[in-house]
Coordinates of C-alpha atoms and ligand atoms in Angstrom, one line a residue:
M1326 CA 97.0 86.2 127.4
S1327 CA 97.2 89.0 130.0
P1328 CA 96.7 92.6 128.8
D1329 CA 100.4 93.1 129.3
D1330 CA 101.3 90.3 127.1
T1331 CA 99.6 91.3 123.9
L1332 CA 101.6 91.3 120.7
A1333 CA 101.3 95.1 120.7
T1334 CA 102.8 95.5 124.1
R1335 CA 105.5 93.0 123.5
G1336 CA 106.1 94.9 120.3
A1337 CA 106.6 98.2 122.2
N1338 CA 108.8 96.5 124.7
A1339 CA 110.9 94.8 122.1
A1340 CA 111.2 98.0 120.1
A1341 CA 113.8 99.3 122.5
K1342 CA 116.0 96.3 121.7
L1343 CA 115.7 96.4 117.9
P1344 CA 118.7 96.8 115.7
P1345 CA 118.9 100.5 114.7
H1346 CA 117.9 99.8 111.0
V1347 CA 114.7 98.1 112.2
A1348 CA 113.9 100.5 115.0
R1349 CA 113.9 103.3 112.4
R1350 CA 111.3 101.7 110.1
R1351 CA 107.6 102.7 110.1
T1352 CA 105.4 100.6 107.8
F1353 CA 101.9 102.0 107.4
A1354 CA 98.9 102.3 105.1
I1355 CA 96.4 105.0 104.5
I1356 CA 92.8 103.9 104.8
S1357 CA 89.8 106.0 103.6
H1358 CA 86.6 106.1 101.7
P1359 CA 87.2 107.0 98.0
D1360 CA 87.5 110.7 97.4
A1361 CA 88.4 111.6 101.0
G1362 CA 91.9 112.6 99.9
K1363 CA 94.1 109.5 100.2
T1364 CA 96.0 110.1 96.9
T1365 CA 96.5 113.8 97.7
L1366 CA 97.7 113.0 101.2
T1367 CA 100.0 110.3 99.9
E1368 CA 101.5 112.7 97.4
K1369 CA 102.0 115.3 100.1
L1370 CA 103.7 112.9 102.4
L1371 CA 106.1 111.9 99.7
L1372 CA 106.7 115.6 99.0
F1373 CA 107.5 116.4 102.6
G1374 CA 109.7 113.3 102.8
G1375 CA 111.6 114.6 99.8
A1376 CA 110.8 111.5 97.7
I1377 CA 109.3 113.6 95.1
Q1378 CA 110.1 117.2 94.2
L1379 CA 106.8 118.7 93.3
A1380 CA 103.4 117.5 94.0
G1381 CA 101.9 116.0 90.9
A1382 CA 105.4 115.1 89.6
V1383 CA 105.3 111.4 90.6
K1384 CA 105.0 110.3 87.0
A1385 CA 107.5 112.6 85.5
R1386 CA 110.1 111.5 88.0
G1387 CA 109.3 107.9 87.3
E1388 CA 110.0 108.4 83.6
Q1389 CA 113.3 110.1 84.4
R1390 CA 114.4 107.3 86.7
R1391 CA 113.5 104.7 84.2
A1392 CA 116.3 105.9 82.0
H1393 CA 119.1 104.8 84.4
S1394 CA 117.7 102.5 86.9
D1395 CA 118.1 98.7 86.9
W1396 CA 115.1 98.4 89.1
M1397 CA 113.0 100.2 86.7
K1398 CA 114.4 98.1 83.9
V1399 CA 113.1 95.0 85.7
E1400 CA 109.8 96.7 85.9
R1401 CA 109.8 97.6 82.3
E1402 CA 110.9 94.3 81.0
R1403 CA 108.4 92.5 83.0
G1404 CA 105.8 95.1 82.2
I1405 CA 104.8 95.3 85.8
S1406 CA 103.9 98.5 87.5
V1407 CA 104.7 98.0 91.1
T1408 CA 106.0 101.5 91.8
A1409 CA 102.9 102.8 93.4
S1410 CA 102.3 99.7 95.6
V1411 CA 105.0 100.5 98.1
M1412 CA 106.4 104.0 98.5
T1413 CA 109.4 104.7 100.6
F1414 CA 110.5 108.0 102.1
E1415 CA 112.6 109.3 104.9
Y1416 CA 111.7 112.0 107.4
D1417 CA 113.4 112.9 110.6
D1418 CA 115.6 109.8 110.6
R1419 CA 112.7 107.5 110.0
Y1420 CA 112.3 105.2 107.0
F1421 CA 108.7 105.1 106.1
N1422 CA 107.2 102.3 104.0
L1423 CA 103.8 103.5 102.8
L1424 CA 101.7 100.7 101.3
D1425 CA 99.0 101.6 98.9
T1426 CA 95.5 100.2 99.5
P1427 CA 93.4 99.7 96.4
G1428 CA 90.9 102.5 96.1
H1429 CA 87.5 101.6 94.9
E1430 CA 84.2 101.2 96.7
D1431 CA 84.0 97.5 96.6
F1432 CA 85.6 96.1 99.6
S1433 CA 88.5 94.1 98.3
E1434 CA 90.4 91.3 100.0
D1435 CA 93.6 92.9 98.6
T1436 CA 93.0 95.8 100.9
Y1437 CA 92.6 93.5 103.9
R1438 CA 95.8 91.7 103.1
V1439 CA 97.8 94.9 102.7
L1440 CA 96.7 95.7 106.2
T1441 CA 98.2 92.5 107.5
A1442 CA 101.6 93.8 106.3
V1443 CA 101.6 97.1 108.1
D1444 CA 102.2 98.1 111.7
S1445 CA 99.9 101.1 111.8
A1446 CA 97.4 103.1 109.7
V1447 CA 96.4 106.6 109.0
M1448 CA 92.6 107.0 108.6
V1449 CA 91.6 109.9 106.3
I1450 CA 88.2 111.4 106.8
D1451 CA 86.4 114.0 104.6
A1452 CA 85.5 116.7 107.1
A1453 CA 82.2 117.3 105.3
R1454 CA 81.2 113.6 105.1
G1455 CA 82.5 112.1 108.3
I1456 CA 82.7 108.4 108.6
Q1457 CA 81.6 106.6 105.4
S1458 CA 81.0 103.0 104.7
Q1459 CA 84.4 102.1 103.4
T1460 CA 86.1 103.8 106.3
R1461 CA 84.1 101.8 108.8
K1462 CA 84.9 98.5 107.1
L1463 CA 88.6 99.2 106.9
F1464 CA 88.7 100.4 110.4
E1465 CA 87.1 97.2 111.6
V1466 CA 89.9 95.2 109.9
C1467 CA 92.4 97.4 111.7
R1468 CA 90.6 96.8 115.0
L1469 CA 90.8 93.0 114.5
R1470 CA 94.6 93.4 114.4
D1471 CA 94.8 95.9 117.3
M1472 CA 96.3 98.3 114.9
P1473 CA 97.3 101.8 116.0
I1474 CA 95.5 104.4 114.0
I1475 CA 96.1 108.1 113.5
T1476 CA 93.2 110.1 112.1
F1477 CA 93.5 112.9 109.6
I1478 CA 90.4 115.0 109.1
N1479 CA 90.8 116.4 105.6
K1480 CA 89.3 119.2 103.5
M1481 CA 89.0 121.7 106.4
D1482 CA 89.3 124.4 103.7
R1483 CA 85.7 123.4 102.6
E1484 CA 82.5 123.8 104.6
A1485 CA 82.8 121.0 107.1
Q1486 CA 80.9 119.4 109.9
D1487 CA 81.4 120.8 113.4
P1488 CA 84.7 119.3 114.8
F1489 CA 83.0 118.2 118.0
V1490 CA 80.4 116.4 115.9
L1491 CA 83.2 114.7 113.9
L1492 CA 85.0 113.6 117.0
D1493 CA 81.8 112.3 118.5
E1494 CA 81.0 110.4 115.4
I1495 CA 84.4 108.7 115.3
E1496 CA 84.1 107.8 118.9
Q1497 CA 80.5 106.5 118.7
T1498 CA 80.7 104.8 115.3
L1499 CA 84.1 103.2 115.7
Q1500 CA 84.1 102.7 119.4
I1501 CA 87.6 104.2 119.9
E1502 CA 88.8 106.9 122.2
V1503 CA 89.6 110.1 120.4
T1504 CA 92.1 112.8 121.4
P1505 CA 92.6 115.8 119.1
A1506 CA 96.3 116.5 118.4
S1507 CA 95.4 119.8 116.7
W1508 CA 92.3 122.0 116.7
P1509 CA 90.9 123.8 113.7
I1510 CA 90.4 127.5 113.6
G1511 CA 87.3 128.1 111.5
M1512 CA 86.5 126.1 108.3
G1513 CA 85.8 126.6 104.7
Q1514 CA 86.6 130.2 103.5
R1515 CA 87.2 131.1 107.1
F1516 CA 89.7 128.3 107.8
L1517 CA 92.7 130.1 109.3
G1518 CA 94.8 127.1 110.5
C1519 CA 95.1 124.9 113.5
Y1520 CA 96.3 125.2 117.1
D1521 CA 98.8 122.4 117.7
L1522 CA 97.7 121.0 121.0
I1523 CA 100.9 119.0 121.5
G1524 CA 103.5 121.6 120.6
D1525 CA 101.5 124.6 121.8
R1526 CA 101.9 126.3 118.4
L1527 CA 99.7 128.2 116.1
V1528 CA 100.0 127.0 112.6
L1529 CA 98.4 129.5 110.2
L1530 CA 97.3 128.7 106.7
D1531 CA 98.8 130.9 104.0
R1532 CA 96.6 130.4 101.0
K1533 CA 98.9 132.3 98.7
G1534 CA 102.0 130.7 100.0
R1535 CA 104.3 128.8 97.7
G1536 CA 106.7 125.8 98.3
V1537 CA 106.2 122.8 100.4
K1538 CA 105.3 124.4 103.7
P1539 CA 103.3 127.5 102.8
H1540 CA 102.0 128.0 106.3
R1541 CA 103.3 130.1 109.1
V1542 CA 104.2 128.6 112.5
E1543 CA 104.0 130.8 115.5
E1544 CA 105.2 129.4 118.8
C1545 CA 103.0 130.2 121.8
R1546 CA 103.2 129.7 125.5
G1547 CA 99.8 128.1 125.8
L1548 CA 96.4 129.4 124.9
D1549 CA 96.6 132.4 127.2
D1550 CA 99.6 133.8 125.3
P1551 CA 98.7 137.4 124.3
R1552 CA 100.4 136.7 120.9
L1553 CA 97.3 134.8 119.9
D1554 CA 95.2 137.9 120.3
A1555 CA 97.6 139.7 118.0
L1556 CA 97.7 137.0 115.4
L1557 CA 94.1 136.0 115.1
P1558 CA 90.9 138.0 114.7
D1559 CA 89.0 138.6 118.0
Y1560 CA 86.1 136.2 117.2
A1561 CA 88.5 133.4 116.2
V1562 CA 90.7 133.6 119.3
A1563 CA 87.7 133.7 121.6
E1564 CA 86.2 130.7 119.9
L1565 CA 89.5 128.8 119.9
R1566 CA 90.0 129.3 123.7
E1567 CA 86.5 128.2 124.4
Q1568 CA 86.6 125.2 122.2
V1569 CA 90.0 123.9 123.3
E1570 CA 89.0 124.2 126.9
M1571 CA 85.9 122.2 126.1
V1572 CA 87.6 119.6 124.1
R1573 CA 90.3 119.2 126.8
G1574 CA 87.6 118.6 129.3
L1575 CA 85.7 116.1 127.1
C1576 CA 88.6 114.1 125.6
P1577 CA 91.3 112.2 127.4
A1578 CA 94.9 113.3 127.0
F1579 CA 97.0 111.4 124.5
D1580 CA 98.1 108.1 125.9
R1581 CA 100.7 106.3 123.7
E1582 CA 100.0 102.9 125.2
A1583 CA 96.3 103.2 124.4
Y1584 CA 97.2 104.3 120.9
L1585 CA 99.6 101.4 120.4
A1586 CA 97.0 99.0 121.6
G1587 CA 94.5 100.4 119.0
N1588 CA 92.2 101.9 121.6
M1589 CA 92.8 105.5 121.1
T1590 CA 93.3 107.6 118.0
P1591 CA 95.0 111.0 117.9
V1592 CA 93.2 113.3 115.5
Y1593 CA 94.7 115.9 113.2
F1594 CA 92.8 118.4 111.2
G1595 CA 94.1 119.7 107.9
S1596 CA 93.8 120.3 104.2
A1597 CA 96.0 118.0 102.2
I1598 CA 95.6 119.9 99.0
N1599 CA 97.0 123.0 100.7
N1600 CA 99.8 120.9 102.3
F1601 CA 98.2 121.9 105.6
G1602 CA 98.5 119.6 108.6
V1603 CA 100.7 117.2 106.7
G1604 CA 103.9 118.2 108.6
E1605 CA 102.1 117.8 111.9
L1606 CA 100.7 114.4 110.8
L1607 CA 104.3 113.3 109.8
E1608 CA 105.6 114.4 113.2
G1609 CA 102.8 112.4 114.8
L1610 CA 103.9 109.4 112.8
V1611 CA 107.6 110.0 113.7
G1612 CA 106.8 110.4 117.4
H1613 CA 104.1 107.8 117.9
A1614 CA 103.8 105.2 115.1
P1615 CA 105.2 101.8 116.1
A1616 CA 108.4 100.3 114.8
P1617 CA 107.9 96.8 113.1
R1618 CA 105.8 94.8 115.4
P1619 CA 106.0 91.0 116.1
Q1620 CA 104.2 88.8 113.6
P1621 CA 102.0 85.9 114.7
T1622 CA 102.6 82.4 113.4
A1623 CA 101.1 79.1 114.3
E1624 CA 104.4 78.1 115.9
R1625 CA 105.5 81.3 117.8
P1626 CA 105.5 85.1 117.5
I1627 CA 108.3 86.3 115.3
M1628 CA 110.2 89.2 116.8
P1629 CA 111.5 91.8 114.3
G1630 CA 114.9 91.9 116.0
E1631 CA 115.6 88.3 115.4
D1632 CA 118.7 87.6 113.2
K1633 CA 117.2 85.1 110.8
V1634 CA 115.2 86.4 107.9
S1635 CA 111.5 85.5 107.7
G1636 CA 108.6 86.9 105.8
F1637 CA 105.2 86.2 104.3
V1638 CA 103.5 86.8 101.0
F1639 CA 100.5 89.2 101.4
K1640 CA 99.9 90.2 97.9
I1641 CA 100.4 88.9 94.4
Q1642 CA 100.5 91.2 91.4
A1643 CA 100.2 89.6 88.0
N1644 CA 102.1 90.7 85.1
M1645 CA 100.1 93.1 83.0
D1646 CA 102.1 92.0 79.9
P1647 CA 100.2 89.1 78.3
K1648 CA 103.4 87.6 76.9
H1649 CA 104.7 86.8 80.3
R1650 CA 103.2 84.7 83.1
D1651 CA 105.4 86.2 85.7
R1652 CA 104.0 87.6 88.9
I1653 CA 105.4 89.6 91.7
A1654 CA 104.8 88.3 95.2
F1655 CA 105.0 91.1 97.8
V1656 CA 106.7 89.8 100.9
R1657 CA 106.6 91.6 104.3
L1658 CA 109.8 90.9 106.1
A1659 CA 108.9 89.9 109.7
S1660 CA 112.5 89.5 110.9
G1661 CA 116.2 89.6 110.0
H1662 CA 118.5 91.4 107.6
F1663 CA 117.7 90.5 104.0
R1664 CA 120.3 90.6 101.3
R1665 CA 120.0 90.2 97.6
G1666 CA 121.1 86.8 96.5
M1667 CA 120.1 85.1 99.7
K1668 CA 118.6 81.6 99.5
L1669 CA 115.3 81.2 101.4
R1670 CA 113.2 78.2 102.1
H1671 CA 109.7 78.3 100.7
V1672 CA 108.0 76.5 103.6
R1673 CA 104.9 75.3 101.8
T1674 CA 106.8 73.4 99.1
D1675 CA 110.0 72.9 101.1
K1676 CA 112.0 74.2 98.2
T1677 CA 114.9 76.6 98.3
M1678 CA 114.4 79.9 96.4
A1679 CA 117.4 82.0 95.5
M1680 CA 116.5 85.7 95.8
H1681 CA 118.4 86.8 92.7
N1682 CA 116.1 89.5 91.5
P1683 CA 114.1 90.8 94.3
V1684 CA 112.4 94.2 93.8
L1685 CA 113.5 96.3 96.7
F1686 CA 111.7 99.3 97.8
L1687 CA 114.2 100.3 100.4
A1688 CA 116.1 103.5 99.5
R1689 CA 115.4 106.5 97.5
D1690 CA 117.9 105.5 94.9
R1691 CA 116.3 102.2 94.3
E1692 CA 119.0 100.8 92.1
L1693 CA 121.4 100.8 95.0
A1694 CA 119.2 99.0 97.4
E1695 CA 120.7 95.6 98.0
E1696 CA 119.3 94.8 101.4
A1697 CA 116.2 95.1 103.4
W1698 CA 115.2 94.8 107.1
A1699 CA 112.2 93.6 109.1
G1700 CA 109.4 95.9 108.3
D1701 CA 110.3 96.4 104.7
I1702 CA 108.5 94.9 101.7
I1703 CA 110.3 93.1 99.0
G1704 CA 108.9 92.0 95.7
V1705 CA 109.8 88.5 94.5
P1706 CA 109.3 87.8 90.8
N1707 CA 108.1 84.2 90.3
H1708 CA 106.1 82.0 88.0
G1709 CA 103.2 81.3 90.2
N1710 CA 104.8 79.1 92.9
L1711 CA 104.4 81.7 95.6
H1712 CA 100.9 82.0 97.0
I1713 CA 99.3 84.4 99.4
G1714 CA 100.1 83.4 103.0
D1715 CA 103.3 81.6 102.0
A1716 CA 106.2 81.8 104.3
L1717 CA 109.9 82.4 103.4
T1718 CA 112.4 81.6 106.0
E1719 CA 116.1 80.8 106.5
G1720 CA 115.1 77.2 107.3
E1721 CA 112.5 77.3 110.1
T1722 CA 109.0 75.9 109.6
L1723 CA 106.7 78.8 110.1
H1724 CA 103.0 79.4 109.2
F1725 CA 102.1 83.0 109.4
T1726 CA 98.5 83.5 110.6
G1727 CA 95.8 86.1 110.3
I1728 CA 95.8 86.3 106.5
P1729 CA 92.3 85.1 105.7
S1730 CA 90.2 84.6 102.6
F1731 CA 86.7 86.0 102.8
A1732 CA 83.6 84.0 101.8
P1733 CA 82.5 85.7 98.6
E1734 CA 79.3 87.7 98.7
H1735 CA 78.6 87.5 95.0
L1736 CA 78.7 84.3 93.0
Q1737 CA 78.4 83.8 89.2
R1738 CA 78.9 81.1 86.7
V1739 CA 81.6 81.7 84.1
R1740 CA 81.8 80.1 80.6
P1741 CA 84.1 80.6 77.7
T1742 CA 82.3 82.0 74.7
D1743 CA 84.3 79.6 72.6
P1744 CA 83.9 76.1 74.1
M1745 CA 87.3 75.0 72.7
R1746 CA 88.9 77.4 75.2
A1747 CA 87.4 75.6 78.3
K1748 CA 90.8 74.2 79.4
H1749 CA 92.5 77.5 79.1
L1750 CA 89.7 79.0 81.2
G1751 CA 90.4 76.5 84.0
R1752 CA 94.1 77.5 84.0
A1753 CA 93.2 81.2 84.0
L1754 CA 90.8 80.8 86.9
T1755 CA 93.2 78.8 89.0
Q1756 CA 95.9 81.4 88.5
L1757 CA 93.6 84.2 89.4
A1758 CA 92.5 82.4 92.5
E1759 CA 96.1 81.9 93.5
E1760 CA 96.6 85.6 93.0
G1761 CA 93.8 86.1 95.5
V1762 CA 91.6 88.3 93.3
A1763 CA 88.7 85.8 93.3
R1764 CA 87.5 82.6 94.7
V1765 CA 87.0 79.8 92.1
F1766 CA 84.9 76.8 92.8
R1767 CA 84.5 73.6 90.8
P1768 CA 81.1 72.0 91.8
R1769 CA 81.4 68.2 92.2
V1770 CA 78.4 67.8 90.0
G1771 CA 78.5 69.3 86.5
T1772 CA 81.2 71.1 84.5
D1773 CA 80.6 74.7 85.4
W1774 CA 83.1 77.0 87.1
I1775 CA 81.6 79.2 89.8
V1776 CA 83.5 82.4 90.6
G1777 CA 83.0 84.3 93.8
V1778 CA 84.0 87.8 94.7
V1779 CA 83.6 90.1 97.6
G1780 CA 82.5 93.2 95.5
A1781 CA 80.4 92.8 92.4
L1782 CA 82.6 95.2 90.4
Q1783 CA 85.3 92.6 90.4
F1784 CA 83.4 90.4 87.8
E1785 CA 84.0 93.0 85.2
V1786 CA 87.6 93.4 86.1
L1787 CA 88.0 89.6 85.9
A1788 CA 86.3 89.2 82.6
D1789 CA 88.6 91.8 81.2
R1790 CA 91.7 90.2 82.6
I1791 CA 90.8 86.7 81.5
R1792 CA 90.2 88.0 78.0
T1793 CA 93.3 90.2 77.7
E1794 CA 95.8 88.1 79.7
Y1795 CA 94.7 84.6 78.8
D1796 CA 93.0 85.2 75.5
V1797 CA 89.8 83.6 76.6
P1798 CA 86.6 85.7 76.0
V1799 CA 84.2 84.7 78.8
A1800 CA 80.6 85.4 79.9
F1801 CA 79.6 85.7 83.5
E1802 CA 76.0 84.6 84.2
P1803 CA 73.9 84.9 87.4
V1804 CA 73.4 81.7 89.4
A1805 CA 70.9 80.8 92.0
L1806 CA 73.5 80.8 94.8
H1807 CA 73.6 82.8 97.9
T1808 CA 77.1 82.3 99.4
A1809 CA 79.9 79.9 99.8
R1810 CA 81.3 78.4 103.1
W1811 CA 84.4 76.4 103.7
V1812 CA 83.6 73.1 105.3
S1813 CA 85.5 72.0 108.4
A1814 CA 84.8 68.7 110.1
P1815 CA 86.1 67.1 113.3
D1816 CA 87.4 64.1 111.3
E1817 CA 87.6 62.6 107.9
A1818 CA 84.5 60.3 108.4
A1819 CA 82.3 63.2 109.4
L1820 CA 83.5 65.2 106.4
K1821 CA 82.7 62.4 104.0
K1822 CA 79.3 61.9 105.5
F1823 CA 78.4 65.6 105.1
I1824 CA 79.8 65.7 101.6
K1825 CA 77.9 62.6 100.5
A1826 CA 74.6 63.9 101.9
N1827 CA 75.0 67.4 100.3
E1828 CA 76.8 66.4 97.1
G1829 CA 74.8 68.8 94.9
A1830 CA 76.0 71.7 97.0
I1831 CA 79.6 70.8 97.3
A1832 CA 82.4 72.3 95.3
D1833 CA 86.2 72.4 95.6
D1834 CA 88.2 75.6 95.7
H1835 CA 91.4 76.1 93.8
R1836 CA 93.4 74.4 96.6
G1837 CA 91.0 71.4 96.7
D1838 CA 89.4 72.4 99.9
P1839 CA 85.7 71.5 100.1
V1840 CA 83.1 74.3 100.0
F1841 CA 79.4 74.3 100.6
L1842 CA 77.5 76.4 98.1
A1843 CA 74.3 77.6 99.7
R1844 CA 71.2 78.4 97.5
N1845 CA 69.9 80.9 100.0
A1846 CA 70.1 81.9 103.6
W1847 CA 67.7 79.3 104.7
H1848 CA 69.7 76.5 103.0
L1849 CA 72.8 77.7 104.9
D1850 CA 71.0 77.9 108.2
R1851 CA 69.4 74.5 107.6
A1852 CA 72.8 72.8 106.9
G1853 CA 74.2 74.4 110.1
E1854 CA 71.3 73.0 112.1
D1855 CA 71.3 69.6 110.6
W1856 CA 75.0 69.1 110.9
P1857 CA 76.0 70.6 114.3
D1858 CA 79.5 69.1 114.3
I1859 CA 80.4 70.6 110.9
K1860 CA 81.7 74.1 110.8
L1861 CA 80.7 76.2 107.8
L1862 CA 83.3 78.9 107.7
A1863 CA 83.1 82.4 106.2
T1864 CA 86.8 83.0 106.4
M1865 CA 89.7 80.6 105.8
E1866 CA 93.2 81.1 107.0
Q1867 CA 95.7 81.2 104.2
A1868 CA 98.8 80.1 106.0
G1869 CA 100.9 78.5 103.4
Ligands
G4P1035 P1 91.1 109.5 97.1 O1 92.5 109.1 96.7 O2 90.8 109.3 98.6 O3 90.0 109.0 96.3 O4 91.0 111.1 97.0 P2 91.9 112.2 96.2 O5 93.2 112.5 96.8 O6 91.9 111.8 94.7 O7 91.0 113.4 96.4 C1 89.6 113.5 95.9 C2 89.3 114.9 95.6 O8 89.3 115.7 96.7 C3 90.2 115.5 94.5 O9 89.4 116.4 93.8 C4 91.2 116.3 95.4 O10 91.8 117.3 94.7 C5 90.2 116.8 96.5 N1 90.9 117.1 97.7 C6 91.9 116.4 98.4 N2 92.3 117.0 99.5 C7 91.6 118.1 99.6 C8 91.6 119.2 100.5 O11 92.3 119.3 101.5 N3 90.7 120.2 100.2 C9 89.9 120.2 99.1 N4 89.1 121.3 99.0 N5 89.9 119.2 98.2 C10 90.7 118.2 98.4 P3 88.9 116.1 92.3 O12 88.2 117.3 91.8 O13 88.2 114.8 92.4 O14 90.2 115.8 91.5 P4 91.3 116.8 91.0 O15 90.8 117.2 89.7 O16 91.4 117.9 92.0 O17 92.5 116.0 91.0

């Protein structure tokens, strides 16, 4: 593939030809380390977009809507809370789909998969802490997909690191070019606001201000404008001129192509809690963030402007109500114009599914939303037949790629505390594995179930869910296992030979794919050396 022929570039080229409804859509996620301010920023974006009236009122408004909204009725009847998973708002003639990423320290596959369903990301960094472990991991996932990223350095109203140090850290740690879109004037108690380097404006923080946009915007004719001297204290204006001159010398100018290819990130400074910098960030999203991008499949790239509807399942949310077994499959539409009532082909099972009751996240008045376009997310209630990675199309056979499973880093044995419930445990585990929250392995030798997760915290969550949703109290126990690897062989005979020779270490995952359970790193290395034609895979594509 030549550099001009990447999906990102084709996406940008194709954007010009998109139907207007699709061209307006911006589907993105916010990535951050816990506590950096993702929730606060999300709320402020919704506030600026008019999707909520007052910050902090998300819940109250939800209750109010519940009274008269069909959509909410579906949610209530099924006992599923999907409201916060996808948030839609409009700003400056753009429809934004903001996808929530789960927010705890354990890196979860769920987060990865949400990132497969967005076209760009906003990375929030705590100005005092800089790049933290979670930011780095999530960033790497974005990089794998050449995803355009806008950076928001938050909490400038607190004592922060030097902005030059922060920019340098982003550049060095994440290996991406940085270009500041705004420049902070002071920090902490002395934080006065930012100079908007794109619009040549001074945006001043008004700490006592009320309303959505409490700050003052002063237009300037560049940094030499004498108005700056009148508006800022002497020390601040001198420092600002000096720093901006320096940063302009050090950092390249904003280059949209480089941003779209995921090689450059524009950086905004702000304070989400003070609504500061949020408007500029939104304008950055409006101006630069990509419209729905092409989606890769094993067969061909799917262009968002195509007429026929296609989409893939990237997340399954189980019903929290133990009386129901329903789940919602979140489908990212890759192409076409979706309408409620459509019949789509579920490619993996080759069955037709009527979309009678899709949960649509399209408009502000959700009950009126009957249609959706490429870039949007629809929720499809189902009884477990839709799996992560599955494709829905108007007939074509497509297998969306790039939605992997990760080899678990933590493995434990799980047993029902009441042996009579063993069968129920099997069902619960299979369903949870289909939902994508854990890997479940059935060793060929013995009767135990082995559960694998990416973050250790997930064991507790699983035990709780198995007990409350399936009525099976369970105990997780440590096992002497290091990791699991999917086994891939050049042919059936080689696979059989490997399995026979390693029977004690072979298990099947919930789909029946063979897995090698390594006792320790040496065991894994040894198997690799002894069986050079066998691939032991740490990730597995989930194309359904
Ligand atoms: P997260 O979703 O990334 O985990 O972060 P969240 O928005 O919950 O923010 C974490 C904490 O940081 C919260 O404080 C929040 O109020 C605070 N915060 C967010 N943005 C800013 C900012 O721009 N400046 C300052 N000074 N603080 C900010 P908390 O004490 O944990 O919670 P709360 O009691 O304030 O809700």
